Short mmCIF file of C-alpha atoms in Angstrom, two decimals:
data_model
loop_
_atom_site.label_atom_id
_atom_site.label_comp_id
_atom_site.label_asym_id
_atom_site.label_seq_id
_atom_site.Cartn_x
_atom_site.Cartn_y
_atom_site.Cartn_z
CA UNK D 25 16.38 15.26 -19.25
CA UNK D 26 19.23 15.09 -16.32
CA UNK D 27 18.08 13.25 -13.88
CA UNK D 28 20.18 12.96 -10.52
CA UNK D 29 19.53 10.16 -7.77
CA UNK D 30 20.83 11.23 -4.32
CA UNK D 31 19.40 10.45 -0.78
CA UNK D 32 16.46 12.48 0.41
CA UNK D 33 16.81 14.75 3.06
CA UNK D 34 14.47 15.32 5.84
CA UNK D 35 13.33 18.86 4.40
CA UNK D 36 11.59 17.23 1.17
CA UNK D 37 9.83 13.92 3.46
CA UNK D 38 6.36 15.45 2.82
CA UNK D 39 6.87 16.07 -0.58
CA UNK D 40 8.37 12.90 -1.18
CA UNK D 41 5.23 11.22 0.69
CA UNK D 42 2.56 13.00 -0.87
CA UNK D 43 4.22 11.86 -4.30
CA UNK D 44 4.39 8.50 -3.41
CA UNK D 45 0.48 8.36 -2.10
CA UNK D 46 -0.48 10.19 -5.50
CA UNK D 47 1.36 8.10 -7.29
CA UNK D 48 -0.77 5.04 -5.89
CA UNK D 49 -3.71 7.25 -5.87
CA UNK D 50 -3.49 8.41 -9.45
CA UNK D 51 -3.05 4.86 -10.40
CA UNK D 52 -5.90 3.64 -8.91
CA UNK D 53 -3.92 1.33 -6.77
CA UNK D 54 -5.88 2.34 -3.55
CA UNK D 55 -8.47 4.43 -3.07
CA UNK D 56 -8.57 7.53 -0.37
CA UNK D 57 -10.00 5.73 2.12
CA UNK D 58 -7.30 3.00 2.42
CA UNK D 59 -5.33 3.31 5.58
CA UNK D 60 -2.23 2.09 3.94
CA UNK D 61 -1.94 5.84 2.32
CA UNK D 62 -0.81 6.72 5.84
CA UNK D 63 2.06 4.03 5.44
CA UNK D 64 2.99 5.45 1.81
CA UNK D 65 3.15 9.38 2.90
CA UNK D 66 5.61 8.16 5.99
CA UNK D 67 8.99 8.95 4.26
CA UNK D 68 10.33 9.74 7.92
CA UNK D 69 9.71 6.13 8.53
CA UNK D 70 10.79 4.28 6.30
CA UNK D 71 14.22 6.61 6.33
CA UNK D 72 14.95 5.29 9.58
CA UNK D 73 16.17 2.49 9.14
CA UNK D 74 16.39 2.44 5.19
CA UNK D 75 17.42 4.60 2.98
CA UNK D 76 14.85 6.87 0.91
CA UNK D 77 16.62 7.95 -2.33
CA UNK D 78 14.85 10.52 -4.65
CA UNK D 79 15.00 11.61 -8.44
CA UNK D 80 15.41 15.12 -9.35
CA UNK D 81 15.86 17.34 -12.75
CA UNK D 82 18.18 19.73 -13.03
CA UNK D 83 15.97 22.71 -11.65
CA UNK D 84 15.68 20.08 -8.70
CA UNK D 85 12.37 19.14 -8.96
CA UNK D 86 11.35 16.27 -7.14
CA UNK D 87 10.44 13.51 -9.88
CA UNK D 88 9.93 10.68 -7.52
CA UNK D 89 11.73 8.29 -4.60
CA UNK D 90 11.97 4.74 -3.77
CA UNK D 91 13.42 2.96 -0.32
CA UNK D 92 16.34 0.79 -0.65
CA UNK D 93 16.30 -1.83 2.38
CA UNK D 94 19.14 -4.08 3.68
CA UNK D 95 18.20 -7.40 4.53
CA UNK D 96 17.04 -7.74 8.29
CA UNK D 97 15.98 -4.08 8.50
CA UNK D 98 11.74 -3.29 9.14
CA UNK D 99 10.77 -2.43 5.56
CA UNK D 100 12.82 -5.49 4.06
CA UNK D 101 9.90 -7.71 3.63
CA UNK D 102 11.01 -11.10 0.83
CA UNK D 103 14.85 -10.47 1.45
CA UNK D 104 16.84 -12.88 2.20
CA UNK D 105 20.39 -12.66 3.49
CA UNK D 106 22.90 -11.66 1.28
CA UNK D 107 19.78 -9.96 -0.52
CA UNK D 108 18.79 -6.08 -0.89
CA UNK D 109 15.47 -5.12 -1.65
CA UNK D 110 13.49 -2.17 -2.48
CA UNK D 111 10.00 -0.71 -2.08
CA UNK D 112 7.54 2.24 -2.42
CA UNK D 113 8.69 3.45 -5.94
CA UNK D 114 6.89 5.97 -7.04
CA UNK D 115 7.03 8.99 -9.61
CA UNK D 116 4.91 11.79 -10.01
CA UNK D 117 2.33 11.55 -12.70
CA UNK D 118 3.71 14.50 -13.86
CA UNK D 119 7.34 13.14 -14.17
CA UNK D 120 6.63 9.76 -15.57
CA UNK D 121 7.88 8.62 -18.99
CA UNK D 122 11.71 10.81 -18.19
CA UNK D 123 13.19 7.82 -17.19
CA UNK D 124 13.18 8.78 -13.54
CA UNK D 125 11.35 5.26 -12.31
CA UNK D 126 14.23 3.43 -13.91
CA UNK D 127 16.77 5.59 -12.42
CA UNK D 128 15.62 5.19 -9.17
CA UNK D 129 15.78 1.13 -9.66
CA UNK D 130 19.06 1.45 -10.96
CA UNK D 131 20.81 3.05 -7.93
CA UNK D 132 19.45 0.44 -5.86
CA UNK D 133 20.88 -2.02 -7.96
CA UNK D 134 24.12 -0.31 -7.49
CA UNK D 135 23.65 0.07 -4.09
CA UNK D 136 23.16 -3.61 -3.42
CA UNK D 137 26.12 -4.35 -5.29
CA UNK D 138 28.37 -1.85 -3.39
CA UNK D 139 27.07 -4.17 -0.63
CA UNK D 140 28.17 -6.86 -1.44
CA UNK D 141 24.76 -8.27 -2.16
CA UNK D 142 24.15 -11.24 -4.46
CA UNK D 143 20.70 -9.69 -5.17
CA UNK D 144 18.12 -7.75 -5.13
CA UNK D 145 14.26 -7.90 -4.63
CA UNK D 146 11.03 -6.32 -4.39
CA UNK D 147 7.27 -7.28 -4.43
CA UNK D 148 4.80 -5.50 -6.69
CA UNK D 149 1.12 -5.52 -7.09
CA UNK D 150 0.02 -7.31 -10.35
CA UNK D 151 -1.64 -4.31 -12.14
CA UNK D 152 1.71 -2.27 -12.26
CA UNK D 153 2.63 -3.15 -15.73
CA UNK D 154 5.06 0.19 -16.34
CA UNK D 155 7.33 -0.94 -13.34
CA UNK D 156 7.23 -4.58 -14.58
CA UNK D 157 8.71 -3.23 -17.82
CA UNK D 158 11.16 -1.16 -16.09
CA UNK D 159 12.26 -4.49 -13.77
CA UNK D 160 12.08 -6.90 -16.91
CA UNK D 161 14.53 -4.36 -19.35
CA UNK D 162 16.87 -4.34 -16.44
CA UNK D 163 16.98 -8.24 -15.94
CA UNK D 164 15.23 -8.96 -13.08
CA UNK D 165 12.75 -12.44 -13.64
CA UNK D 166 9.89 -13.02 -11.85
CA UNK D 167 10.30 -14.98 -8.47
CA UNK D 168 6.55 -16.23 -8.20
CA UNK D 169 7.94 -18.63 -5.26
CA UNK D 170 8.00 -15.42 -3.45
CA UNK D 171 4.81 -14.35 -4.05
CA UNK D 172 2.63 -12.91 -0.88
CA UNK D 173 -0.39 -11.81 0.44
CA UNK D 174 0.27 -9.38 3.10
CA UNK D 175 -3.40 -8.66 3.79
CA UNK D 176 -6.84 -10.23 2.73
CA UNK D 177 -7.35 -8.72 -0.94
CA UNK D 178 -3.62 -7.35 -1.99
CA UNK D 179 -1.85 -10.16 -3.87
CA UNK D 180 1.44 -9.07 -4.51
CA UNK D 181 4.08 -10.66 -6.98
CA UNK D 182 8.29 -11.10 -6.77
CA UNK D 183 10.75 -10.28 -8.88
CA UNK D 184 14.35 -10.75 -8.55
CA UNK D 185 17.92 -9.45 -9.71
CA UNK D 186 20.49 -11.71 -9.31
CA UNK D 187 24.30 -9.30 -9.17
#
C-alpha cells in the first residue's frame, strides 16, 4: 500500500482526533471515562504550536497522525535542546499492520534531522509493545533515565534516536 505523510490540515482535526482516542480506546490504554481522551481528540491543540502530520492511502484515507514537537514548545515534554520529540501516534485499528505507524515515525525522524536536531524522543506507556517494535527496528534504545510519571498511575517509559 502507498502510504503518503503530509501535514494535517484543519478540515480533517476531528477525524484525526477521534482516531487517535480510538486508537487508545481500542487498545485498552484508557477507558471512556478518562479525561485525558479530551487531550487525545484535541488535534487543534496540539497543531498550534506543533506540527500534526497524518498518514494517508492513495484513495486518501486517513490511516493515522502523530505530533512532531520542537524542543521548548507545550507538547515537548523529555526534550532536551538540540532534541525533537514526538507524541500521540496513533493509527486506526483498521489501518494497522500497512506500515503507516512506522511511516509516521519516520518523517519525524526526518524532520528532526532537517532541523538540525541531534535527536529525537518520545515517552510511551509500557503496554505498547507494536510501537516499541516499530521504535526498536528503527534504532531508537530505550532511555529509562528519562522515564516519568506524569500522573499518579501512568508510568511512562523513554526511548531515544540519536541523528
Amino acid at each position: 500500500m502507498d502510504i503518503t505523510i503530509r501535514r494535517a490540515n484543519q478540515a480533517e482535526f476531528e477525524a484525526l482526533g477521534e482516531i487517535t482516542a480510538g486508537a487508545y480506546l481500542h487498545d485498552e490504554l484508557i477507558d471512556g471515562e478518562d479525561p485525558y481522551l479530551t487531550s487525545l481528540r484535541a488535534v487543534a491543540d496540539r497543531a498550534a504550536d506543533g506540527e500534526v502530520l497524518v498518514a494517508v492511502d492513495t484513495a486518501g484515507t486517513l490511516l493515522g497522525s502523530v505530533t512532531f514537537a520542537a524542543y521548548g514548545t507545550r507538547h515537548a515534554e523529555i526534550s532536551r535542546p538540540g532534541e525533537a520529540e514526538f507524541r500521540a501516534l496513533a493509527v486506526a485499528h483498521t489501518a494497522r499492520g500497512r506500515g503507516a505507524g512506522e511511516a509516521l515515525v519516520r518523517a519525524c525522524v526526518e524532520r528532526a534531522k532537517a532541523s538540525g536536531c541531534h535527536a529525537i524522543v518520545l515517552s510511551t506507556q509500557p503496554t505498547m509493545r507494536s510501537a516499541h517494535r516499530i521504535y526498536e527496528r528503527l534504532g531508537f534504545v530505550r532511555t529509562p533515565e528519562r522515564d516519568w510519571t506524569p500522573v499518579p498511575g501512568i508510568d511512562l517509559i523513554a526511548y531515544r534516536l540519536a541523528l
